[in-house]
Every structure is written in C-alpha cells, then in structure tokens.
PDB file of C-alpha atoms in Angstrom:
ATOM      1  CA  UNK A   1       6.489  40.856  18.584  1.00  0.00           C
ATOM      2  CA  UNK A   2       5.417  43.765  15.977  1.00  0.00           C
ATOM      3  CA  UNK A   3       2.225  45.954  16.458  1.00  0.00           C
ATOM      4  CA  UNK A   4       0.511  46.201  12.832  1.00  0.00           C
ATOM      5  CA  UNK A   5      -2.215  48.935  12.494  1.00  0.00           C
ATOM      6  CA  UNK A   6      -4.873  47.230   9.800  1.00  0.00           C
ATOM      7  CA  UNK A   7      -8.146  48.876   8.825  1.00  0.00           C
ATOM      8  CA  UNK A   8     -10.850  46.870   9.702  1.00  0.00           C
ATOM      9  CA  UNK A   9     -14.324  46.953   9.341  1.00  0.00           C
ATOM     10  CA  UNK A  10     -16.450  50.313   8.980  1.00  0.00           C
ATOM     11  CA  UNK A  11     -13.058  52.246   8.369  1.00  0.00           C
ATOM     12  CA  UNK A  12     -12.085  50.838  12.335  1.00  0.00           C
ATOM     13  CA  UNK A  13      -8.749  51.087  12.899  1.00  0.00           C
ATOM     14  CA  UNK A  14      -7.288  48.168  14.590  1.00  0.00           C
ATOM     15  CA  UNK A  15      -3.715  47.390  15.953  1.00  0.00           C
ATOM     16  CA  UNK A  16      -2.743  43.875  16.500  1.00  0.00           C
ATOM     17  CA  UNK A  17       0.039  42.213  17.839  1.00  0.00           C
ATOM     18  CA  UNK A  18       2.040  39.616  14.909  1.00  0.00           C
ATOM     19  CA  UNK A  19       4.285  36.989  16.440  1.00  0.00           C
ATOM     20  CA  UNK A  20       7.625  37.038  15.290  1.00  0.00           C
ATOM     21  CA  UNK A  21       9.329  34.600  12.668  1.00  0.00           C
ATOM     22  CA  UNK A  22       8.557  37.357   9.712  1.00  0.00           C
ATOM     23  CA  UNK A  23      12.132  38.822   9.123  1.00  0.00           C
ATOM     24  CA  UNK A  24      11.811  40.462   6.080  1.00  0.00           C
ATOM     25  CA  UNK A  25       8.327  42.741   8.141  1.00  0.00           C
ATOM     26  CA  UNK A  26      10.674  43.320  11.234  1.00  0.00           C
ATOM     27  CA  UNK A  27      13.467  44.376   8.757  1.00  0.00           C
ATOM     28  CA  UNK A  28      10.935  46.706   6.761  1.00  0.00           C
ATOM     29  CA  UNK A  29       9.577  48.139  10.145  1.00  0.00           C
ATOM     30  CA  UNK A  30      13.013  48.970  11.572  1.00  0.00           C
ATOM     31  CA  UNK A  31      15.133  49.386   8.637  1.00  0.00           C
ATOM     32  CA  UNK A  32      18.187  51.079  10.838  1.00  0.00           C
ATOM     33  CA  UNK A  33      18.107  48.130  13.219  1.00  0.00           C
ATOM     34  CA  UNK A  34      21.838  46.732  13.611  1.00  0.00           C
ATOM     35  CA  UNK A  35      22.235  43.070  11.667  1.00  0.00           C
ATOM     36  CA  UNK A  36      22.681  39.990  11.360  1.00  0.00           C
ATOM     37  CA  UNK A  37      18.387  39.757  13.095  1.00  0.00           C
ATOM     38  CA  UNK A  38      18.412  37.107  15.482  1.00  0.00           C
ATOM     39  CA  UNK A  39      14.730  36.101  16.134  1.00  0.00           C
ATOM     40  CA  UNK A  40      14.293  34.100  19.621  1.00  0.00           C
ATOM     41  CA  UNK A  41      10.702  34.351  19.137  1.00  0.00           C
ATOM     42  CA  UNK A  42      10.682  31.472  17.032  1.00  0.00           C
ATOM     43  CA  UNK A  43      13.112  28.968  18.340  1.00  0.00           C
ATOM     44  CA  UNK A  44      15.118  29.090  15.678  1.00  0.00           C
ATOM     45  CA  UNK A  45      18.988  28.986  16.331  1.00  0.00           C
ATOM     46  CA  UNK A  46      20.932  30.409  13.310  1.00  0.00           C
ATOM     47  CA  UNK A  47      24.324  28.894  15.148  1.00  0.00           C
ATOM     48  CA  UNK A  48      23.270  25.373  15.914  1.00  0.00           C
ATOM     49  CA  UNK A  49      24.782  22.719  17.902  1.00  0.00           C
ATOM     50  CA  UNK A  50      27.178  20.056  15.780  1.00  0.00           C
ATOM     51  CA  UNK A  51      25.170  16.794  15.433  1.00  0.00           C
ATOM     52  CA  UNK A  52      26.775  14.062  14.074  1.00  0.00           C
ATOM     53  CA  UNK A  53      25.111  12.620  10.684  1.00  0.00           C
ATOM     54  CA  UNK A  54      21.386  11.407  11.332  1.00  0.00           C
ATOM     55  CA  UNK A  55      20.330   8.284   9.576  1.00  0.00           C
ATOM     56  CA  UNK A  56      17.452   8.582   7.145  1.00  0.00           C
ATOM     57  CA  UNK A  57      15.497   5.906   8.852  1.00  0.00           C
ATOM     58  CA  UNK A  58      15.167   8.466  12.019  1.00  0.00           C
ATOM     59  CA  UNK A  59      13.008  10.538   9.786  1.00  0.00           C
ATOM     60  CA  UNK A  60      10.643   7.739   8.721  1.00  0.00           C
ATOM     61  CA  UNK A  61       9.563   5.661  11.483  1.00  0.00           C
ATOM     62  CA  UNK A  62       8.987   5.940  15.578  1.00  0.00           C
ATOM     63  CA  UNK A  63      11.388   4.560  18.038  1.00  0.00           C
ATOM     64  CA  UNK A  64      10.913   1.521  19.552  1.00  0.00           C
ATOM     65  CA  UNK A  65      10.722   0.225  23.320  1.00  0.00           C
ATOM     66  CA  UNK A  66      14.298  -0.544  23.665  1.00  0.00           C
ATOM     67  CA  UNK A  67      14.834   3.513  22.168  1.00  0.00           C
ATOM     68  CA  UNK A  68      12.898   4.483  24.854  1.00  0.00           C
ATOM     69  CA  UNK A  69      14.329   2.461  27.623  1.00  0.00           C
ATOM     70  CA  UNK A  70      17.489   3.394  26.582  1.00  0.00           C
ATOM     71  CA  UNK A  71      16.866   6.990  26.451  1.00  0.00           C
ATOM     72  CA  UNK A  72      14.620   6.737  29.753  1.00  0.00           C
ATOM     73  CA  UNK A  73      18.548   5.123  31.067  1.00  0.00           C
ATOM     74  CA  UNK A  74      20.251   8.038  29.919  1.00  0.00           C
ATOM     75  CA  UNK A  75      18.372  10.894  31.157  1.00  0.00           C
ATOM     76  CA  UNK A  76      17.743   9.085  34.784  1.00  0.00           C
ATOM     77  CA  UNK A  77      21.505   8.698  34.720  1.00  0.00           C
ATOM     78  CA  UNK A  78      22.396  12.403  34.198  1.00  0.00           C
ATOM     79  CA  UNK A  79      19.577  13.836  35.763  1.00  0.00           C
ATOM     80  CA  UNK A  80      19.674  12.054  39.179  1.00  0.00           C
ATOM     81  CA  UNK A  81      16.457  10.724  38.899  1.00  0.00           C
ATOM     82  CA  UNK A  82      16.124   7.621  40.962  1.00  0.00           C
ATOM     83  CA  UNK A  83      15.026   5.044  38.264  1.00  0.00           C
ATOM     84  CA  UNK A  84      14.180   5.472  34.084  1.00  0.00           C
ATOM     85  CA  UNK A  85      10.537   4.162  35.552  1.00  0.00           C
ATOM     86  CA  UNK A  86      10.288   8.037  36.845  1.00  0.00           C
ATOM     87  CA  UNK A  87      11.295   9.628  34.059  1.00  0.00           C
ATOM     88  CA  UNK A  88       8.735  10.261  31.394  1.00  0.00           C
ATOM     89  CA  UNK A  89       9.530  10.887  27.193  1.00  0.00           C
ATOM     90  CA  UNK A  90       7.694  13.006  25.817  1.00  0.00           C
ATOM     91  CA  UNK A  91       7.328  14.986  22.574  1.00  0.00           C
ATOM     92  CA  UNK A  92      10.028  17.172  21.947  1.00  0.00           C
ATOM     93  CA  UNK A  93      12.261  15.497  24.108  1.00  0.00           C
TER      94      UNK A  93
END
C-alpha cells in the first residue's frame, strides 16, 4: 500500500491510502527501490506453478455434478476429511 497526498475540496489536503497492483506508481514513488517489484498485494505470482495444457472448453462452460463429486473425492481424500459429503466447493477453489 502507497499513501497519495491529493488536493481535495476547498484547497483540503487529503492523504489516502491506494492498494497495490500499480507498478509503474510504486516504481515512480521509490525509484531507488531494488528490482525485479514483486507485488503480493495483488495475488499475482510472477513465477507460477507448471500446469499442464487447459482445454478451451474449461473456459466456456461450468463443471458438472460428476466434476464436483470427483473433486469433492479428491480433496476429502488428501485432506482427511471423513466423507466428500463434508467437504464443500466453492468459488475459487
């Protein structure tokens, strides 16, 4: 996170507080700052892990039931828990 000092109304003078994600403002703010910038604000990791290839259909349509139950499997399996039925899929995951 950055402070920015902004003039607001009346010829106020207000600081607020930008979330990160802007590189090029962090890199004009501190322009001695040691590189390459890694930002963990945003989530963003520039050294990934390897995924195999990703079929196109994955990006146009939801999973279905058996997806589910079969992912529900898997993480009951290496989690522990005692059955898929207690393990919930949610966004994200």
């Amino acid at each position: 996170m950055m402070a920015e000092t902004v003039a607001g109304s009346k010829g106020i003078v207000q600081e607020s507080i930008i979330h990160g994600g802007d590189l090029d403002g962090a890199r004009a703010a501190f322009p001695g700052a040691p590189e390459p910038w890694v930002d963990l604000s945003t989530g963003i990791n520039p050294w990934p892990y390897p995924l195999p290839p990703i079929p196109a259909d994955a990006w146009t349509r939801l999973p279905g039931r058996s997806a589910e139950s079969a992912l529900r499997g898997a993480a009951a399996a290496f989690y522990g828990a005692p059955s898929p039925e207690t393990v919930a899929a949610a966004p994200g995951s």
